[in-house]
Amino acid sequence: MKIIILGAPGAGKGTVAKLLCDFDGSIQISTGDILRAAVRAETELGKKAKGYMDRGDLVPDSLIMDIMEARLQEPDCDKGFILDGFPRTINQAEGLKELIKKLNINLDFVVNLEVPRDVILDRLTTRRTCSNPECQEIYNIKSKPPTADGKCEKCGSPVIQRDDETEEAITYRLETYNEKTAPLIGFYESEGSLKNFASVDSKETVEAIKKEL
Ligand code: AP5
């Protein structure tokens, strides 16, 4: 499959993307995961991105488009891909449109996850993430806890809270989403490629997406 997943922070984009990868071997391309790995490795990209990410702001479009132009040309993308967290601005969506035309890629459709704000706030404050950059399994102390000693069930690494999970950063990320990313819903609606999914159960959402493929 070749799809985009749109949704507010905490809507479950990463969770749904990982379940879809298990289904048909498509790969998850999460710009958030790529940026967090760069921050941890203290690369030039990571040093540029860290400040924006910690306060819940978007990283500049030019940096993201450079990452995605290179990433979409890697051979594993031939298996299919799920774009998680990209595009995030109208500029990025326009850039992606040009890029996929240039690379001769056809997208199946754009998934929009509609999750109520109170659910989102609860999920973001209770999320935990595997600290191993190769794994990054997503946990939740209420709905999907890690092991009793706080380790990842998949790889055994410590499970941590992300740097952008302070109350202040969460509030700012939600405002940024409303201002800069929510307009993409109208963008893809007018292109005729948007499909809305309103279940708060990720497995149900995945089944509904599979039916649309
Ligand atoms: P990114 O990593 O993309 O964060 P986000 O969009 O804020 O999304 P999240 O990862 O917080 O949430 P999610 O929707 O994936 O939810 P999840 O599945 O984890 O971006 C981080 C930062 O990087 C940005 O702020 C920005 O600075 C930068 N960035 C990234 N991409 C960029 C771009 N394109 N342009 C510019 N800057 C960019 O689920 C959340 C929690 O809920 C988990 O605990 C999970 O277990 C739980 N959960 C999920 N589904 C369910 C369910 N059905 N029932 C119960 N619990 C559930």
PDB file of C-alpha atoms and ligand atoms in Angstrom:
ATOM      1  CA  MET A   1       0.000   0.000   0.000  1.00  0.00           C
ATOM      2  CA  LYS A   2       1.060   3.615  -0.474  1.00  0.00           C
ATOM      3  CA  ILE A   3      -0.865   5.846   1.874  1.00  0.00           C
ATOM      4  CA  ILE A   4      -0.595   8.992   3.978  1.00  0.00           C
ATOM      5  CA  ILE A   5      -1.932   9.051   7.563  1.00  0.00           C
ATOM      6  CA  LEU A   6      -3.138  12.442   8.797  1.00  0.00           C
ATOM      7  CA  GLY A   7      -4.239  13.121  12.352  1.00  0.00           C
ATOM      8  CA  ALA A   8      -3.596  15.313  15.359  1.00  0.00           C
ATOM      9  CA  PRO A   9      -0.741  14.479  17.762  1.00  0.00           C
ATOM     10  CA  GLY A  10      -1.858  11.402  19.684  1.00  0.00           C
ATOM     11  CA  ALA A  11      -4.568  10.457  17.176  1.00  0.00           C
ATOM     12  CA  GLY A  12      -2.822   7.091  16.785  1.00  0.00           C
ATOM     13  CA  LYS A  13      -0.955   7.575  13.472  1.00  0.00           C
ATOM     14  CA  GLY A  14       2.096   5.617  14.653  1.00  0.00           C
ATOM     15  CA  THR A  15       0.003   2.853  16.231  1.00  0.00           C
ATOM     16  CA  VAL A  16      -2.137   2.378  13.101  1.00  0.00           C
ATOM     17  CA  ALA A  17       0.923   2.580  10.803  1.00  0.00           C
ATOM     18  CA  LYS A  18       2.723  -0.191  12.717  1.00  0.00           C
ATOM     19  CA  LEU A  19      -0.339  -2.476  12.548  1.00  0.00           C
ATOM     20  CA  LEU A  20      -0.636  -1.854   8.792  1.00  0.00           C
ATOM     21  CA  CYS A  21       3.057  -2.702   8.282  1.00  0.00           C
ATOM     22  CA  ASP A  22       2.469  -6.059   9.998  1.00  0.00           C
ATOM     23  CA  PHE A  23      -0.378  -6.668   7.544  1.00  0.00           C
ATOM     24  CA  ASP A  24       1.438  -6.452   4.195  1.00  0.00           C
ATOM     25  CA  GLY A  25       5.112  -5.619   4.821  1.00  0.00           C
ATOM     26  CA  SER A  26       4.803  -1.969   3.808  1.00  0.00           C
ATOM     27  CA  ILE A  27       7.234   0.262   5.668  1.00  0.00           C
ATOM     28  CA  GLN A  28       6.354   3.061   8.075  1.00  0.00           C
ATOM     29  CA  ILE A  29       8.034   6.371   7.291  1.00  0.00           C
ATOM     30  CA  SER A  30       7.624   8.600  10.325  1.00  0.00           C
ATOM     31  CA  THR A  31       9.271  12.004  10.043  1.00  0.00           C
ATOM     32  CA  GLY A  32       8.973  12.276  13.842  1.00  0.00           C
ATOM     33  CA  ASP A  33      10.963   9.027  14.321  1.00  0.00           C
ATOM     34  CA  ILE A  34      13.574  10.122  11.747  1.00  0.00           C
ATOM     35  CA  LEU A  35      13.996  13.474  13.513  1.00  0.00           C
ATOM     36  CA  ARG A  36      14.148  11.954  17.022  1.00  0.00           C
ATOM     37  CA  ALA A  37      16.851   9.514  15.838  1.00  0.00           C
ATOM     38  CA  ALA A  38      18.816  12.476  14.392  1.00  0.00           C
ATOM     39  CA  VAL A  39      18.490  14.397  17.684  1.00  0.00           C
ATOM     40  CA  ARG A  40      19.762  11.388  19.662  1.00  0.00           C
ATOM     41  CA  ALA A  41      22.678  10.879  17.276  1.00  0.00           C
ATOM     42  CA  GLU A  42      23.441  14.632  17.452  1.00  0.00           C
ATOM     43  CA  THR A  43      23.703  14.923  13.660  1.00  0.00           C
ATOM     44  CA  GLU A  44      23.559  18.325  11.940  1.00  0.00           C
ATOM     45  CA  LEU A  45      19.870  17.671  11.184  1.00  0.00           C
ATOM     46  CA  GLY A  46      19.239  16.724  14.822  1.00  0.00           C
ATOM     47  CA  LYS A  47      20.933  19.876  16.120  1.00  0.00           C
ATOM     48  CA  LYS A  48      18.790  22.021  13.814  1.00  0.00           C
ATOM     49  CA  ALA A  49      15.543  20.173  14.663  1.00  0.00           C
ATOM     50  CA  LYS A  50      15.838  19.783  18.465  1.00  0.00           C
ATOM     51  CA  GLY A  51      14.679  23.246  19.549  1.00  0.00           C
ATOM     52  CA  TYR A  52      11.607  23.188  17.316  1.00  0.00           C
ATOM     53  CA  MET A  53      10.637  19.698  18.478  1.00  0.00           C
ATOM     54  CA  ASP A  54      11.107  20.293  22.203  1.00  0.00           C
ATOM     55  CA  ARG A  55       8.740  23.260  22.165  1.00  0.00           C
ATOM     56  CA  GLY A  56       6.205  21.454  19.967  1.00  0.00           C
ATOM     57  CA  ASP A  57       6.789  23.552  16.861  1.00  0.00           C
ATOM     58  CA  LEU A  58       7.182  22.233  13.311  1.00  0.00           C
ATOM     59  CA  VAL A  59      10.648  21.794  11.852  1.00  0.00           C
ATOM     60  CA  PRO A  60      11.135  24.012   8.719  1.00  0.00           C
ATOM     61  CA  ASP A  61       9.593  22.612   5.518  1.00  0.00           C
ATOM     62  CA  SER A  62      12.908  22.724   3.619  1.00  0.00           C
ATOM     63  CA  LEU A  63      14.583  20.299   6.062  1.00  0.00           C
ATOM     64  CA  ILE A  64      11.637  17.910   5.904  1.00  0.00           C
ATOM     65  CA  MET A  65      11.423  17.974   2.103  1.00  0.00           C
ATOM     66  CA  ASP A  66      15.152  17.140   1.829  1.00  0.00           C
ATOM     67  CA  ILE A  67      14.678  14.154   4.169  1.00  0.00           C
ATOM     68  CA  MET A  68      11.639  12.887   2.283  1.00  0.00           C
ATOM     69  CA  GLU A  69      13.093  13.348  -1.188  1.00  0.00           C
ATOM     70  CA  ALA A  70      15.981  11.052  -0.190  1.00  0.00           C
ATOM     71  CA  ARG A  71      13.840   8.616   1.838  1.00  0.00           C
ATOM     72  CA  LEU A  72      11.258   7.976  -0.877  1.00  0.00           C
ATOM     73  CA  GLN A  73      14.033   6.925  -3.264  1.00  0.00           C
ATOM     74  CA  GLU A  74      15.357   4.193  -0.973  1.00  0.00           C
ATOM     75  CA  PRO A  75      14.704   0.679  -2.357  1.00  0.00           C
ATOM     76  CA  ASP A  76      12.562  -0.510   0.584  1.00  0.00           C
ATOM     77  CA  CYS A  77       9.843   1.952  -0.495  1.00  0.00           C
ATOM     78  CA  ASP A  78       9.063  -0.392  -3.401  1.00  0.00           C
ATOM     79  CA  LYS A  79       7.362  -2.698  -0.844  1.00  0.00           C
ATOM     80  CA  GLY A  80       4.828   0.049  -0.140  1.00  0.00           C
ATOM     81  CA  PHE A  81       4.908   2.768   2.508  1.00  0.00           C
ATOM     82  CA  ILE A  82       2.822   4.537   5.093  1.00  0.00           C
ATOM     83  CA  LEU A  83       3.639   8.209   5.565  1.00  0.00           C
ATOM     84  CA  ASP A  84       3.173   9.009   9.264  1.00  0.00           C
ATOM     85  CA  GLY A  85       3.476  12.676  10.208  1.00  0.00           C
ATOM     86  CA  PHE A  86       4.231  13.902   6.686  1.00  0.00           C
ATOM     87  CA  PRO A  87       3.027  16.081   5.026  1.00  0.00           C
ATOM     88  CA  ARG A  88       2.170  18.513   7.792  1.00  0.00           C
ATOM     89  CA  THR A  89       1.774  21.848   6.033  1.00  0.00           C
ATOM     90  CA  ILE A  90       0.202  22.892   2.744  1.00  0.00           C
ATOM     91  CA  ASN A  91       3.735  23.634   1.483  1.00  0.00           C
ATOM     92  CA  GLN A  92       4.827  20.071   2.280  1.00  0.00           C
ATOM     93  CA  ALA A  93       1.692  18.672   0.607  1.00  0.00           C
ATOM     94  CA  GLU A  94       2.441  20.699  -2.547  1.00  0.00           C
ATOM     95  CA  GLY A  95       6.074  19.532  -2.370  1.00  0.00           C
ATOM     96  CA  LEU A  96       4.998  15.901  -2.000  1.00  0.00           C
ATOM     97  CA  LYS A  97       2.654  16.220  -4.976  1.00  0.00           C
ATOM     98  CA  GLU A  98       5.576  17.333  -7.163  1.00  0.00           C
ATOM     99  CA  LEU A  99       7.902  14.716  -5.697  1.00  0.00           C
ATOM    100  CA  ILE A 100       5.647  11.715  -6.299  1.00  0.00           C
ATOM    101  CA  LYS A 101       5.008  12.931  -9.839  1.00  0.00           C
ATOM    102  CA  LYS A 102       8.771  13.114 -10.414  1.00  0.00           C
ATOM    103  CA  LEU A 103       9.339   9.660  -8.880  1.00  0.00           C
ATOM    104  CA  ASN A 104       6.344   8.154 -10.678  1.00  0.00           C
ATOM    105  CA  ILE A 105       4.650   7.049  -7.440  1.00  0.00           C
ATOM    106  CA  ASN A 106       0.878   6.583  -7.168  1.00  0.00           C
ATOM    107  CA  LEU A 107      -0.674   7.027  -3.723  1.00  0.00           C
ATOM    108  CA  ASP A 108      -3.711   4.883  -2.856  1.00  0.00           C
ATOM    109  CA  PHE A 109      -5.412   7.427  -0.607  1.00  0.00           C
ATOM    110  CA  VAL A 110      -5.064   9.684   2.427  1.00  0.00           C
ATOM    111  CA  VAL A 111      -6.314   8.416   5.792  1.00  0.00           C
ATOM    112  CA  ASN A 112      -7.625  11.040   8.213  1.00  0.00           C
ATOM    113  CA  LEU A 113      -7.891   9.836  11.824  1.00  0.00           C
ATOM    114  CA  GLU A 114     -10.650  11.717  13.635  1.00  0.00           C
ATOM    115  CA  VAL A 115     -10.206  11.348  17.397  1.00  0.00           C
ATOM    116  CA  PRO A 116     -11.851  13.600  20.039  1.00  0.00           C
ATOM    117  CA  ARG A 117      -9.579  16.078  21.840  1.00  0.00           C
ATOM    118  CA  ASP A 118     -10.182  14.655  25.331  1.00  0.00           C
ATOM    119  CA  VAL A 119      -9.082  11.202  24.132  1.00  0.00           C
ATOM    120  CA  ILE A 120      -5.977  12.722  22.535  1.00  0.00           C
ATOM    121  CA  LEU A 121      -4.954  14.607  25.669  1.00  0.00           C
ATOM    122  CA  ASP A 122      -5.336  11.496  27.776  1.00  0.00           C
ATOM    123  CA  ARG A 123      -3.282   9.390  25.327  1.00  0.00           C
ATOM    124  CA  LEU A 124      -0.422  11.876  25.032  1.00  0.00           C
ATOM    125  CA  THR A 125       0.127  12.182  28.750  1.00  0.00           C
ATOM    126  CA  THR A 126       0.139   8.394  29.187  1.00  0.00           C
ATOM    127  CA  ARG A 127       2.221   7.401  26.125  1.00  0.00           C
ATOM    128  CA  ARG A 128       5.625   5.765  26.518  1.00  0.00           C
ATOM    129  CA  THR A 129       8.043   4.961  23.684  1.00  0.00           C
ATOM    130  CA  CYS A 130      10.841   2.389  23.332  1.00  0.00           C
ATOM    131  CA  SER A 131      14.176   4.227  23.574  1.00  0.00           C
ATOM    132  CA  ASN A 132      15.851   1.972  20.986  1.00  0.00           C
ATOM    133  CA  PRO A 133      15.938   4.011  17.717  1.00  0.00           C
ATOM    134  CA  GLU A 134      15.692   0.786  15.680  1.00  0.00           C
ATOM    135  CA  CYS A 135      12.491  -0.226  17.514  1.00  0.00           C
ATOM    136  CA  GLN A 136      10.509   2.794  18.791  1.00  0.00           C
ATOM    137  CA  GLU A 137       7.573   0.576  19.782  1.00  0.00           C
ATOM    138  CA  ILE A 138       4.704   2.705  21.148  1.00  0.00           C
ATOM    139  CA  TYR A 139       3.240   1.949  24.597  1.00  0.00           C
ATOM    140  CA  ASN A 140       0.603   3.468  26.829  1.00  0.00           C
ATOM    141  CA  ILE A 141       0.498   3.042  30.586  1.00  0.00           C
ATOM    142  CA  LYS A 142      -3.302   2.590  30.373  1.00  0.00           C
ATOM    143  CA  SER A 143      -4.008   0.786  27.093  1.00  0.00           C
ATOM    144  CA  LYS A 144      -0.720  -0.980  26.239  1.00  0.00           C
ATOM    145  CA  PRO A 145       1.740  -1.056  29.150  1.00  0.00           C
ATOM    146  CA  PRO A 146       5.401  -2.092  28.745  1.00  0.00           C
ATOM    147  CA  THR A 147       6.844  -4.834  31.021  1.00  0.00           C
ATOM    148  CA  ALA A 148       6.519  -4.373  34.800  1.00  0.00           C
ATOM    149  CA  ASP A 149      10.114  -3.081  35.007  1.00  0.00           C
ATOM    150  CA  GLY A 150       9.498  -0.524  32.228  1.00  0.00           C
ATOM    151  CA  LYS A 151      11.157  -2.403  29.339  1.00  0.00           C
ATOM    152  CA  CYS A 152      10.087  -2.861  25.711  1.00  0.00           C
ATOM    153  CA  GLU A 153       8.387  -6.197  25.070  1.00  0.00           C
ATOM    154  CA  LYS A 154       9.955  -6.403  21.604  1.00  0.00           C
ATOM    155  CA  CYS A 155      13.615  -5.533  22.227  1.00  0.00           C
ATOM    156  CA  GLY A 156      14.059  -5.189  26.018  1.00  0.00           C
ATOM    157  CA  SER A 157      15.263  -1.556  25.903  1.00  0.00           C
ATOM    158  CA  PRO A 158      14.009   0.961  28.485  1.00  0.00           C
ATOM    159  CA  VAL A 159      10.684   2.575  27.641  1.00  0.00           C
ATOM    160  CA  ILE A 160      10.710   6.360  28.084  1.00  0.00           C
ATOM    161  CA  GLN A 161       8.587   9.504  27.826  1.00  0.00           C
ATOM    162  CA  ARG A 162       9.412  11.740  24.815  1.00  0.00           C
ATOM    163  CA  ASP A 163      10.954  15.213  25.329  1.00  0.00           C
ATOM    164  CA  ASP A 164       7.864  16.831  23.732  1.00  0.00           C
ATOM    165  CA  GLU A 165       5.461  15.240  26.219  1.00  0.00           C
ATOM    166  CA  THR A 166       5.396  18.106  28.718  1.00  0.00           C
ATOM    167  CA  GLU A 167       1.972  19.710  29.197  1.00  0.00           C
ATOM    168  CA  GLU A 168       3.228  22.941  27.631  1.00  0.00           C
ATOM    169  CA  ALA A 169       4.633  21.223  24.521  1.00  0.00           C
ATOM    170  CA  ILE A 170       1.501  19.068  24.098  1.00  0.00           C
ATOM    171  CA  THR A 171      -0.728  22.181  24.172  1.00  0.00           C
ATOM    172  CA  TYR A 172       1.519  23.898  21.622  1.00  0.00           C
ATOM    173  CA  ARG A 173       1.614  20.812  19.360  1.00  0.00           C
ATOM    174  CA  LEU A 174      -2.194  20.720  19.303  1.00  0.00           C
ATOM    175  CA  GLU A 175      -2.381  24.444  18.461  1.00  0.00           C
ATOM    176  CA  THR A 176       0.220  23.971  15.725  1.00  0.00           C
ATOM    177  CA  TYR A 177      -1.785  21.055  14.345  1.00  0.00           C
ATOM    178  CA  ASN A 178      -4.983  23.137  14.189  1.00  0.00           C
ATOM    179  CA  GLU A 179      -3.252  26.052  12.508  1.00  0.00           C
ATOM    180  CA  LYS A 180      -0.869  24.325  10.088  1.00  0.00           C
ATOM    181  CA  THR A 181      -1.866  20.694   9.554  1.00  0.00           C
ATOM    182  CA  ALA A 182      -5.682  20.592   9.812  1.00  0.00           C
ATOM    183  CA  PRO A 183      -5.959  22.595   6.517  1.00  0.00           C
ATOM    184  CA  LEU A 184      -4.566  19.485   4.760  1.00  0.00           C
ATOM    185  CA  ILE A 185      -7.938  17.806   5.319  1.00  0.00           C
ATOM    186  CA  GLY A 186      -9.544  20.304   2.921  1.00  0.00           C
ATOM    187  CA  PHE A 187      -6.562  20.052   0.559  1.00  0.00           C
ATOM    188  CA  TYR A 188      -6.884  16.271   0.131  1.00  0.00           C
ATOM    189  CA  GLU A 189     -10.698  16.417   0.187  1.00  0.00           C
ATOM    190  CA  SER A 190     -10.613  18.723  -2.830  1.00  0.00           C
ATOM    191  CA  GLU A 191      -8.203  16.319  -4.553  1.00  0.00           C
ATOM    192  CA  GLY A 192     -10.734  13.509  -3.948  1.00  0.00           C
ATOM    193  CA  SER A 193      -8.238  11.298  -2.073  1.00  0.00           C
ATOM    194  CA  LEU A 194      -9.314  11.755   1.565  1.00  0.00           C
ATOM    195  CA  LYS A 195     -10.949   8.999   3.625  1.00  0.00           C
ATOM    196  CA  ASN A 196     -12.072   9.664   7.214  1.00  0.00           C
ATOM    197  CA  PHE A 197     -11.834   7.076  10.007  1.00  0.00           C
ATOM    198  CA  ALA A 198     -13.470   7.953  13.306  1.00  0.00           C
ATOM    199  CA  SER A 199     -13.033   4.840  15.465  1.00  0.00           C
ATOM    200  CA  VAL A 200     -10.998   5.189  18.671  1.00  0.00           C
ATOM    201  CA  ASP A 201     -10.099   1.510  18.363  1.00  0.00           C
ATOM    202  CA  SER A 202      -6.926   1.224  16.252  1.00  0.00           C
ATOM    203  CA  LYS A 203      -7.597  -2.388  15.232  1.00  0.00           C
ATOM    204  CA  GLU A 204     -11.044  -1.394  13.950  1.00  0.00           C
ATOM    205  CA  THR A 205      -9.464   1.488  12.025  1.00  0.00           C
ATOM    206  CA  VAL A 206      -6.915  -0.854  10.474  1.00  0.00           C
ATOM    207  CA  GLU A 207      -9.649  -3.261   9.360  1.00  0.00           C
ATOM    208  CA  ALA A 208     -11.582  -0.364   7.805  1.00  0.00           C
ATOM    209  CA  ILE A 209      -8.450   0.863   5.972  1.00  0.00           C
ATOM    210  CA  LYS A 210      -7.726  -2.655   4.678  1.00  0.00           C
ATOM    211  CA  LYS A 211     -11.238  -2.796   3.194  1.00  0.00           C
ATOM    212  CA  GLU A 212     -10.565   0.419   1.236  1.00  0.00           C
ATOM    213  CA  LEU A 213      -7.323  -0.890  -0.339  1.00  0.00           C
TER     214      LEU A 213
HETATM  215  P1  AP5 B   1       5.514  13.153  15.495  1.00  0.00           P
HETATM  216  O1  AP5 B   1       6.395  12.119  16.052  1.00  0.00           O
HETATM  217  O2  AP5 B   1       4.943  12.954  14.134  1.00  0.00           O
HETATM  218  O3  AP5 B   1       4.400  13.442  16.569  1.00  0.00           O
HETATM  219  P2  AP5 B   1       2.852  13.793  16.448  1.00  0.00           P
HETATM  220  O4  AP5 B   1       2.251  14.086  15.139  1.00  0.00           O
HETATM  221  O5  AP5 B   1       2.719  14.842  17.465  1.00  0.00           O
HETATM  222  O6  AP5 B   1       2.181  12.456  16.692  1.00  0.00           O
HETATM  223  P3  AP5 B   1       2.438  11.524  17.844  1.00  0.00           P
HETATM  224  O7  AP5 B   1       3.618  10.647  17.552  1.00  0.00           O
HETATM  225  O8  AP5 B   1       2.484  12.309  19.129  1.00  0.00           O
HETATM  226  O9  AP5 B   1       1.093  10.719  17.891  1.00  0.00           O
HETATM  227  P4  AP5 B   1       0.494   9.583  16.976  1.00  0.00           P
HETATM  228  O10 AP5 B   1      -0.683  10.120  16.233  1.00  0.00           O
HETATM  229  O11 AP5 B   1       1.525   8.848  16.175  1.00  0.00           O
HETATM  230  O12 AP5 B   1      -0.083   8.657  18.113  1.00  0.00           O
HETATM  231  P5  AP5 B   1       0.472   7.279  18.727  1.00  0.00           P
HETATM  232  O13 AP5 B   1       0.200   6.150  17.801  1.00  0.00           O
HETATM  233  O14 AP5 B   1       1.867   7.447  19.247  1.00  0.00           O
HETATM  234  O15 AP5 B   1       6.271  14.566  15.466  1.00  0.00           O
HETATM  235  C1  AP5 B   1       7.009  15.052  16.568  1.00  0.00           C
HETATM  236  C2  AP5 B   1       7.643  16.390  16.203  1.00  0.00           C
HETATM  237  O16 AP5 B   1       8.544  16.223  15.076  1.00  0.00           O
HETATM  238  C3  AP5 B   1       6.678  17.484  15.739  1.00  0.00           C
HETATM  239  O17 AP5 B   1       6.119  18.186  16.822  1.00  0.00           O
HETATM  240  C4  AP5 B   1       7.608  18.357  14.880  1.00  0.00           C
HETATM  241  O18 AP5 B   1       8.436  19.169  15.663  1.00  0.00           O
HETATM  242  C5  AP5 B   1       8.487  17.331  14.195  1.00  0.00           C
HETATM  243  N1  AP5 B   1       7.954  16.875  12.889  1.00  0.00           N
HETATM  244  C6  AP5 B   1       7.593  15.605  12.571  1.00  0.00           C
HETATM  245  N2  AP5 B   1       7.170  15.547  11.294  1.00  0.00           N
HETATM  246  C7  AP5 B   1       7.248  16.806  10.806  1.00  0.00           C
HETATM  247  C8  AP5 B   1       6.936  17.384   9.556  1.00  0.00           C
HETATM  248  N3  AP5 B   1       6.430  16.663   8.550  1.00  0.00           N
HETATM  249  N4  AP5 B   1       7.115  18.720   9.406  1.00  0.00           N
HETATM  250  C9  AP5 B   1       7.627  19.476  10.386  1.00  0.00           C
HETATM  251  N5  AP5 B   1       7.954  18.999  11.611  1.00  0.00           N
HETATM  252  C10 AP5 B   1       7.758  17.666  11.819  1.00  0.00           C
HETATM  253  O19 AP5 B   1      -0.557   7.128  19.945  1.00  0.00           O
HETATM  254  C11 AP5 B   1      -0.516   8.006  21.034  1.00  0.00           C
HETATM  255  C12 AP5 B   1      -0.740   7.219  22.330  1.00  0.00           C
HETATM  256  O20 AP5 B   1      -2.059   6.706  22.343  1.00  0.00           O
HETATM  257  C13 AP5 B   1       0.170   5.998  22.523  1.00  0.00           C
HETATM  258  O21 AP5 B   1       0.463   5.857  23.884  1.00  0.00           O
HETATM  259  C14 AP5 B   1      -0.679   4.822  22.052  1.00  0.00           C
HETATM  260  O22 AP5 B   1      -0.313   3.602  22.683  1.00  0.00           O
HETATM  261  C15 AP5 B   1      -2.063   5.287  22.448  1.00  0.00           C
HETATM  262  N6  AP5 B   1      -3.087   4.809  21.538  1.00  0.00           N
HETATM  263  C16 AP5 B   1      -3.077   4.900  20.173  1.00  0.00           C
HETATM  264  N7  AP5 B   1      -4.183   4.376  19.667  1.00  0.00           N
HETATM  265  C17 AP5 B   1      -4.939   3.964  20.730  1.00  0.00           C
HETATM  266  C18 AP5 B   1      -6.211   3.358  20.869  1.00  0.00           C
HETATM  267  N8  AP5 B   1      -6.947   3.038  19.791  1.00  0.00           N
HETATM  268  N9  AP5 B   1      -6.706   3.085  22.103  1.00  0.00           N
HETATM  269  C19 AP5 B   1      -5.979   3.373  23.199  1.00  0.00           C
HETATM  270  N10 AP5 B   1      -4.745   3.947  23.151  1.00  0.00           N
HETATM  271  C20 AP5 B   1      -4.239   4.242  21.928  1.00  0.00           C
END
